[in-house]
Amino acid sequence: MASSRVMPSSSPPRQTGGPSDLARFRSGSGIGSMNMDDIIRNIYGPDAVDGGGPTEPAPAPPEAAARRTSEEVWKEISATGGLSAPPPAAASGAGGGGSGAAVMTLEDFLARDTGARAAGMEGNMVLGFPDDGVESAGGGGGRGRKRAPMDPTDRAAMQRQKRMIKNRESAARSRDRKQAYVSELESQVAQLEEEQAELLKEQEERNQKGLKELMEKKVPVIRKKLLQDLRRTNSMEF
Amino acid sequence: MQRGDPLVVGRVIGDVVDPFVRRVPLRVAYAAREISNGFELRPSAIAEQPRVEVGGPDMRTFYTLVMVDPDAPSPSDPSLREYLHWLVTDIPATTGVSFGTEVVCYESPRPVLGIHRLVFLLFQQLGRQTVYAPGWRQNFSTRDFAELYNLGPPVAAVYFNCQRESGTGGRRM
């Protein structure tokens, strides 16, 4: 069975091949984001990611979390069994460390998920890692090869497939965008209609009130005036 | 088109934060043009930081404003999700961003590839608090940030779309 302590024995070859593998992997496509390890690697050099070693505790303080090996992350992920979506930070070409179901390694997951995409990385990873008991689907069969020598037709088909998937995702995003815009407009319209109804009602009420007040004020004024006039005419002296 | 929350339909809820209840009015305006969810602005319109007005009960409540781009560097391959464009804390309720503390200064978004969402999120602080700027802007996690500073779920959010100045992508409605 795979031990997570496999890491030390496989790490030296990995480090030398590291950056180029990642570059190749990245150009292949995006299995989500291989962010932290990648960036750390670029900034601090190829040693930084593995510098922490497999013995670093999992809940690391914020700065040290960046140096958490991708293997740690992969261990966590396979432990929780949440492998439905490609894990964001686990996608660098780390050595295996499956503690989840079966004897699955990161590379296997990638191979299973993306066909021959991971083929380029496998060559540098498996020294010291037992082959038996490890399942590999599809393009994962090419252990030990640096770059999969595919037929041109295969490659074209794969590229077409990738393109189609990308296009599909882009179309989906575009539809979401359009729908979100329309939803926002709809809610604005509803809000404005409400506001307008409210304002009209208020205006109507004010008009009514004004009219009523006007009516009440007019009649008493006229009456008073008449009485006063009458009184005045009566007060003349003869 | 059924009516849904634009934040859900636009996947802001999901990609950046979890579902939340809007509690506080948040108004963001670039040069007198108020942002509505899903509207589009070009980089030239958002070069300067916007005016931000925050509602809330009384001035003893403080808010944190986060502005991120979850589609960096490209929506089809968001390897730098999320890119932090602006971070302002200690904004008193009923005031604006100019009364807060700018922890990470406003960086004008300049998308190169694709159409990016730019999201403003407002969090309620428990009290005045010191917030440390992250080491770098890329790969910021709003969720982790909120957890780290005990901010809880957002109390308001708004987002808009942005593509490069000469881009031709977008709606053909």
Coordinates of C-alpha atoms in Angstrom, one line a residue:
Chain A
M1 CA 0.0 0.0 0.0
A2 CA 1.2 3.5 -0.6
S3 CA 2.7 5.3 2.2
S4 CA 2.8 9.0 2.4
R5 CA 6.4 8.7 3.4
V6 CA 7.2 7.9 -0.2
M7 CA 7.7 11.6 -0.6
P8 CA 11.4 11.8 0.4
S9 CA 12.5 9.1 -1.9
S10 CA 10.8 10.6 -4.9
S11 CA 11.4 14.2 -4.2
P12 CA 15.0 14.6 -5.6
P13 CA 14.1 13.6 -9.1
R14 CA 10.9 15.6 -8.9
Q15 CA 12.7 18.8 -8.0
T16 CA 14.9 18.8 -11.0
G17 CA 12.1 18.1 -13.3
G18 CA 9.6 20.2 -11.4
P19 CA 9.4 23.5 -13.1
S20 CA 9.4 22.1 -16.6
D21 CA 6.7 19.6 -15.7
L22 CA 4.6 22.3 -14.3
A23 CA 5.0 24.4 -17.3
R24 CA 4.0 21.6 -19.5
F25 CA 1.1 20.8 -17.3
R26 CA -0.1 24.3 -17.2
S27 CA 0.0 24.6 -20.9
G28 CA -2.0 21.5 -21.2
S29 CA -5.0 23.1 -19.7
G30 CA -6.3 24.3 -16.4
I31 CA -7.5 21.7 -14.0
G32 CA -8.8 24.5 -11.9
S33 CA -6.0 26.6 -10.5
M34 CA -2.6 25.4 -9.4
N35 CA -1.9 28.6 -7.7
M36 CA 0.0 28.6 -4.4
D37 CA 2.6 26.0 -5.2
D38 CA 3.2 27.4 -8.5
I39 CA 3.6 30.9 -7.4
I40 CA 5.8 29.9 -4.5
R41 CA 7.9 27.9 -6.8
N42 CA 8.4 30.8 -9.1
I43 CA 9.2 33.3 -6.4
Y44 CA 11.3 31.2 -4.1
G45 CA 12.7 28.6 -6.4
P46 CA 11.9 24.9 -6.8
D47 CA 12.9 23.9 -3.3
A48 CA 10.4 26.0 -1.4
V49 CA 7.3 23.9 -2.0
D50 CA 8.9 20.8 -0.6
G51 CA 10.8 22.7 2.0
G52 CA 8.2 22.1 4.6
G53 CA 8.4 18.4 4.3
P54 CA 5.6 16.0 4.8
T55 CA 5.7 16.3 8.5
E56 CA 4.4 19.8 8.7
P57 CA 1.1 20.0 10.6
A58 CA -1.9 20.5 8.5
P59 CA -3.5 23.7 10.1
A60 CA -0.5 25.9 9.4
P61 CA -0.4 29.7 10.2
P62 CA -1.2 31.9 7.2
E63 CA 2.3 32.5 5.9
A64 CA 3.4 29.0 6.3
A65 CA 0.2 27.7 4.7
A66 CA 1.6 28.9 1.5
R67 CA 4.5 26.5 1.9
R68 CA 2.3 23.5 2.7
T69 CA 3.2 20.9 0.3
S70 CA 0.7 20.0 -2.3
E71 CA 0.9 16.6 -1.0
E72 CA -0.5 17.7 2.3
V73 CA -3.4 19.2 0.4
W74 CA -3.9 16.1 -1.6
K75 CA -3.9 13.9 1.5
E76 CA -6.6 16.1 3.0
I77 CA -8.7 16.0 0.0
S78 CA -8.5 12.3 -0.6
A79 CA -9.2 11.8 3.1
T80 CA -12.4 13.7 2.9
G81 CA -13.3 11.8 -0.2
G82 CA -14.3 15.0 -1.9
L83 CA -12.9 14.3 -5.3
S84 CA -15.8 15.3 -7.4
A85 CA -14.2 18.6 -8.5
P86 CA -10.6 19.1 -9.2
P87 CA -9.0 20.5 -6.1
P88 CA -7.6 24.0 -6.7
A89 CA -4.3 23.8 -4.9
A90 CA -3.5 20.2 -5.4
A91 CA -2.9 20.2 -9.0
S92 CA 0.8 20.5 -9.2
G93 CA 2.8 17.5 -10.1
A94 CA 3.2 16.3 -6.5
G95 CA 4.2 12.9 -5.5
G96 CA 1.5 10.5 -4.6
G97 CA 0.1 10.1 -1.1
G98 CA -3.3 8.6 -1.2
S99 CA -4.9 7.8 2.0
G100 CA -8.4 7.7 0.5
A101 CA -10.2 4.9 -1.1
A102 CA -8.1 2.4 -2.9
V103 CA -4.5 3.1 -3.6
M104 CA -5.0 6.3 -5.5
T105 CA -2.4 8.9 -6.2
L106 CA -2.7 12.4 -7.3
E107 CA -1.4 11.4 -10.7
D108 CA -4.0 8.7 -11.0
F109 CA -6.7 11.1 -10.2
L110 CA -5.4 13.4 -12.8
A111 CA -5.0 10.6 -15.3
R112 CA -8.5 9.4 -14.6
D113 CA -9.9 12.9 -14.9
T114 CA -8.1 14.2 -17.9
G115 CA -6.9 11.3 -19.9
A116 CA -3.4 11.7 -21.2
R117 CA -3.0 15.2 -19.9
A118 CA -1.0 14.1 -16.9
A119 CA 1.2 11.8 -19.0
G120 CA 4.0 14.3 -19.0
M121 CA 4.3 14.4 -15.3
E122 CA 4.2 10.8 -14.5
G123 CA 7.7 10.0 -15.7
N124 CA 9.3 12.0 -12.9
M125 CA 7.1 10.9 -10.1
V126 CA 7.1 7.2 -9.8
L127 CA 10.6 6.3 -8.9
G128 CA 10.3 4.4 -5.7
F129 CA 6.6 4.1 -5.9
P130 CA 5.2 0.7 -6.4
D131 CA 3.4 0.0 -9.5
D132 CA 1.3 -2.9 -8.5
G133 CA -2.0 -2.2 -6.9
V134 CA -2.2 1.1 -8.6
E135 CA -4.9 1.6 -11.1
S136 CA -4.4 3.8 -14.0
A137 CA -7.0 4.6 -16.5
G138 CA -6.7 5.7 -20.0
G139 CA -3.6 7.6 -20.8
G140 CA -2.1 6.8 -17.4
G141 CA -0.6 3.6 -18.7
G142 CA 2.5 5.4 -19.9
R143 CA 4.6 5.2 -16.7
G144 CA 8.1 6.3 -17.2
R145 CA 7.5 8.2 -20.4
K146 CA 8.4 11.8 -20.4
R147 CA 6.1 13.0 -23.1
A148 CA 3.4 10.7 -24.5
P149 CA 4.2 10.0 -28.1
M150 CA 0.6 10.1 -29.3
D151 CA -0.5 9.8 -32.9
P152 CA -1.2 13.0 -34.6
T153 CA -4.8 11.9 -35.0
D154 CA -5.1 11.2 -31.3
R155 CA -3.6 14.6 -30.4
A156 CA -5.9 16.3 -32.8
A157 CA -8.9 14.5 -31.4
M158 CA -7.9 15.4 -27.9
Q159 CA -7.4 19.0 -28.8
R160 CA -10.7 19.2 -30.5
Q161 CA -12.3 17.7 -27.4
K162 CA -10.6 20.2 -25.2
R163 CA -11.6 23.0 -27.5
M164 CA -15.2 21.8 -27.4
I165 CA -15.3 21.6 -23.7
K166 CA -13.8 25.1 -23.4
N167 CA -16.3 26.5 -25.8
R168 CA -19.1 24.8 -24.0
E169 CA -18.0 26.4 -20.7
S170 CA -17.7 29.7 -22.4
A171 CA -21.1 29.5 -23.8
A172 CA -22.5 28.5 -20.4
R173 CA -20.8 31.5 -18.8
S174 CA -22.2 33.7 -21.5
R175 CA -25.7 32.5 -20.9
D176 CA -25.3 33.0 -17.2
R177 CA -24.1 36.5 -17.8
K178 CA -27.1 37.3 -20.0
Q179 CA -29.5 35.8 -17.5
A180 CA -28.0 37.6 -14.6
Y181 CA -28.3 40.9 -16.5
V182 CA -31.9 40.3 -17.3
S183 CA -32.7 39.3 -13.7
E184 CA -31.2 42.4 -12.5
L185 CA -33.2 44.5 -14.9
E186 CA -36.4 42.7 -14.0
S187 CA -35.8 43.4 -10.3
Q188 CA -35.1 47.0 -11.0
V189 CA -38.3 47.3 -13.1
A190 CA -40.3 45.8 -10.2
Q191 CA -38.7 48.1 -7.8
L192 CA -39.3 51.2 -9.9
E193 CA -42.9 50.2 -10.5
E194 CA -43.4 49.8 -6.8
E195 CA -41.9 53.2 -6.2
Q196 CA -44.0 54.8 -8.8
A197 CA -47.2 53.3 -7.5
E198 CA -46.2 54.5 -4.1
L199 CA -45.5 58.0 -5.3
L200 CA -48.7 58.3 -7.3
K201 CA -50.7 57.1 -4.3
E202 CA -49.0 59.7 -2.1
Q203 CA -49.7 62.4 -4.7
E204 CA -53.3 61.4 -4.9
E205 CA -53.7 61.5 -1.2
R206 CA -52.2 64.9 -1.0
N207 CA -54.5 66.2 -3.7
Q208 CA -57.5 64.9 -1.9
K209 CA -56.4 66.3 1.4
G210 CA -55.8 69.7 -0.1
L211 CA -59.2 69.7 -1.8
K212 CA -60.9 68.8 1.5
E213 CA -59.1 71.5 3.4
L214 CA -59.9 74.1 0.8
M215 CA -63.6 73.2 0.9
E216 CA -63.7 73.5 4.7
K217 CA -61.9 76.8 4.8
K218 CA -64.0 78.6 2.2
V219 CA -67.5 78.4 3.7
P220 CA -66.8 79.8 7.2
V221 CA -64.9 82.8 5.7
I222 CA -67.9 83.8 3.5
R223 CA -70.3 83.5 6.4
K224 CA -68.3 85.6 8.7
K225 CA -67.9 88.3 6.2
L226 CA -71.7 88.6 5.6
L227 CA -72.4 88.9 9.2
Q228 CA -69.9 91.6 9.7
D229 CA -71.3 93.5 6.7
L230 CA -74.8 93.3 8.1
R231 CA -73.7 94.5 11.4
R232 CA -72.0 97.5 9.9
T233 CA -75.1 98.6 8.0
N234 CA -77.1 98.4 11.2
S235 CA -74.9 100.6 13.2
M236 CA -75.6 103.9 11.4
E237 CA -77.1 106.7 13.3
F238 CA -80.2 108.4 12.2
Chain B
M1 CA -35.6 33.7 -18.4
Q2 CA -36.9 33.1 -14.9
R3 CA -36.3 35.7 -12.3
G4 CA -33.4 34.7 -10.0
D5 CA -31.0 36.5 -7.8
P6 CA -28.4 38.0 -10.2
L7 CA -25.7 37.1 -7.7
V8 CA -26.7 33.5 -7.9
V9 CA -27.2 33.4 -11.6
G10 CA -23.9 35.2 -12.2
R11 CA -22.3 32.6 -9.9
V12 CA -20.9 35.2 -7.5
I13 CA -22.7 33.2 -4.9
G14 CA -20.8 30.0 -5.3
D15 CA -17.5 31.1 -6.7
V16 CA -16.8 33.8 -4.2
V17 CA -19.1 33.5 -1.2
D18 CA -21.9 31.3 0.1
P19 CA -25.6 32.4 0.1
F20 CA -26.3 35.2 2.4
V21 CA -29.0 37.7 3.2
R22 CA -28.7 41.3 2.2
R23 CA -29.0 43.4 5.2
V24 CA -27.3 46.7 4.5
P25 CA -27.7 49.0 1.5
L26 CA -24.5 49.3 -0.6
R27 CA -24.2 51.8 -3.4
V28 CA -21.1 51.8 -5.6
A29 CA -20.8 54.5 -8.3
Y30 CA -18.1 55.2 -10.9
A31 CA -18.4 58.8 -11.9
A32 CA -22.0 59.2 -10.9
R33 CA -22.9 55.9 -12.7
E34 CA -24.3 53.5 -10.1
I35 CA -23.3 49.9 -10.5
S36 CA -26.1 47.3 -10.9
N37 CA -25.4 43.6 -11.0
G38 CA -24.2 42.3 -14.2
F39 CA -23.9 45.6 -16.0
E40 CA -20.8 46.1 -18.0
L41 CA -18.1 48.7 -17.7
R42 CA -14.8 49.1 -19.6
P43 CA -11.5 49.7 -17.9
S44 CA -11.5 53.3 -18.8
A45 CA -14.6 53.9 -16.8
I46 CA -13.2 52.2 -13.7
A47 CA -9.7 53.6 -13.7
E48 CA -10.4 55.7 -10.6
Q49 CA -11.8 54.3 -7.4
P50 CA -15.6 54.5 -7.1
R51 CA -17.7 56.3 -4.6
V52 CA -19.1 53.8 -2.1
E53 CA -21.9 54.6 0.2
V54 CA -22.9 52.2 3.0
G55 CA -26.2 52.1 4.9
G56 CA -26.5 50.5 8.3
P57 CA -28.1 51.3 11.7
D58 CA -25.7 53.8 13.4
M59 CA -22.2 55.0 13.1
R60 CA -20.9 52.7 15.8
T61 CA -21.2 49.8 13.4
F62 CA -18.2 49.2 11.1
Y63 CA -17.9 47.5 7.8
T64 CA -15.2 46.0 5.6
L65 CA -15.3 46.4 1.8
V66 CA -13.6 43.8 -0.4
M67 CA -13.3 44.1 -4.2
V68 CA -12.1 41.0 -6.0
D69 CA -11.9 39.6 -9.5
P70 CA -12.7 35.9 -9.4
D71 CA -11.9 35.5 -13.1
A72 CA -8.3 36.4 -13.1
P73 CA -6.4 35.9 -15.4
S74 CA -9.1 34.5 -17.6
P75 CA -12.6 33.2 -16.8
S76 CA -11.9 29.9 -18.6
D77 CA -8.8 29.4 -16.5
P78 CA -9.1 31.4 -13.3
S79 CA -5.8 30.2 -11.8
L80 CA -5.3 33.5 -9.9
R81 CA -8.8 33.5 -8.4
E82 CA -9.5 35.8 -6.7
Y83 CA -7.5 38.9 -7.5
L84 CA -7.8 41.5 -4.7
H85 CA -8.3 44.9 -6.1
W86 CA -9.3 46.9 -3.0
L87 CA -9.7 46.4 0.7
V88 CA -11.1 49.0 3.0
T89 CA -12.0 48.4 6.7
D90 CA -13.5 50.3 9.6
I91 CA -16.1 52.1 7.4
P92 CA -18.7 53.5 9.7
A93 CA -22.3 52.8 8.9
T94 CA -24.2 55.6 7.0
T95 CA -20.9 56.9 5.6
G96 CA -18.7 56.1 2.7
V97 CA -15.4 54.5 1.9
S98 CA -13.4 57.7 2.5
F99 CA -14.1 57.4 6.2
G100 CA -12.6 54.0 6.4
T101 CA -9.0 52.6 6.5
E102 CA -7.6 51.6 3.1
V103 CA -5.7 48.4 3.8
V104 CA -5.0 47.5 0.1
C105 CA -5.2 50.4 -2.3
Y106 CA -7.5 50.5 -5.3
E107 CA -5.9 48.8 -8.3
S108 CA -7.6 49.7 -11.6
P109 CA -8.8 46.5 -13.2
R110 CA -7.4 45.8 -16.7
P111 CA -8.6 42.4 -17.9
V112 CA -6.8 41.0 -20.9
L113 CA -8.6 37.8 -21.6
G114 CA -12.3 37.2 -21.5
I115 CA -15.0 39.0 -19.6
H116 CA -14.3 39.3 -15.9
R117 CA -16.7 39.7 -13.0
L118 CA -15.7 42.3 -10.5
V119 CA -17.3 41.8 -7.1
F120 CA -17.8 44.2 -4.2
L121 CA -18.6 42.6 -0.9
L122 CA -19.5 44.2 2.3
F123 CA -18.9 42.6 5.7
Q124 CA -20.0 43.7 9.1
Q125 CA -17.2 43.9 11.7
L126 CA -17.7 43.0 15.3
G127 CA -16.0 46.2 16.2
R128 CA -13.1 48.3 15.0
Q129 CA -10.4 45.8 14.1
T130 CA -6.9 45.7 12.6
V131 CA -6.7 43.9 9.4
Y132 CA -3.4 43.0 7.8
A133 CA -2.9 43.2 4.1
P134 CA -2.2 39.9 2.4
G135 CA 1.2 39.3 1.0
W136 CA 0.0 39.5 -2.6
R137 CA -3.2 40.3 -4.4
Q138 CA -3.7 37.1 -6.4
N139 CA -5.2 33.9 -5.1
F140 CA -7.0 35.9 -2.4
S141 CA -9.8 33.9 -0.8
T142 CA -12.7 36.0 0.4
R143 CA -14.1 33.1 2.3
D144 CA -10.9 32.5 4.2
F145 CA -10.4 36.2 4.8
A146 CA -13.9 36.5 6.3
E147 CA -13.2 33.5 8.5
L148 CA -9.8 34.7 9.6
Y149 CA -11.3 38.1 10.8
N150 CA -14.6 36.7 12.1
L151 CA -16.6 38.7 9.7
G152 CA -19.4 36.2 9.2
P153 CA -21.4 36.2 5.9
P154 CA -21.5 39.3 3.7
V155 CA -24.2 41.8 4.4
A156 CA -24.2 43.2 0.9
A157 CA -22.7 42.6 -2.5
V158 CA -22.8 43.9 -6.0
Y159 CA -20.9 43.0 -9.1
F160 CA -20.3 44.1 -12.7
N161 CA -18.6 42.8 -15.8
C162 CA -15.5 44.1 -17.4
Q163 CA -13.5 43.2 -20.5
R164 CA -10.6 44.9 -22.2
E165 CA -11.1 48.2 -23.8
S166 CA -11.1 46.9 -27.3
G167 CA -12.9 43.7 -26.6
T168 CA -15.8 42.5 -28.7
G169 CA -17.1 39.8 -26.5
G170 CA -20.3 40.1 -24.7
R171 CA -24.0 40.4 -25.2
R172 CA -25.5 40.4 -28.6
M173 CA -29.0 41.2 -27.5

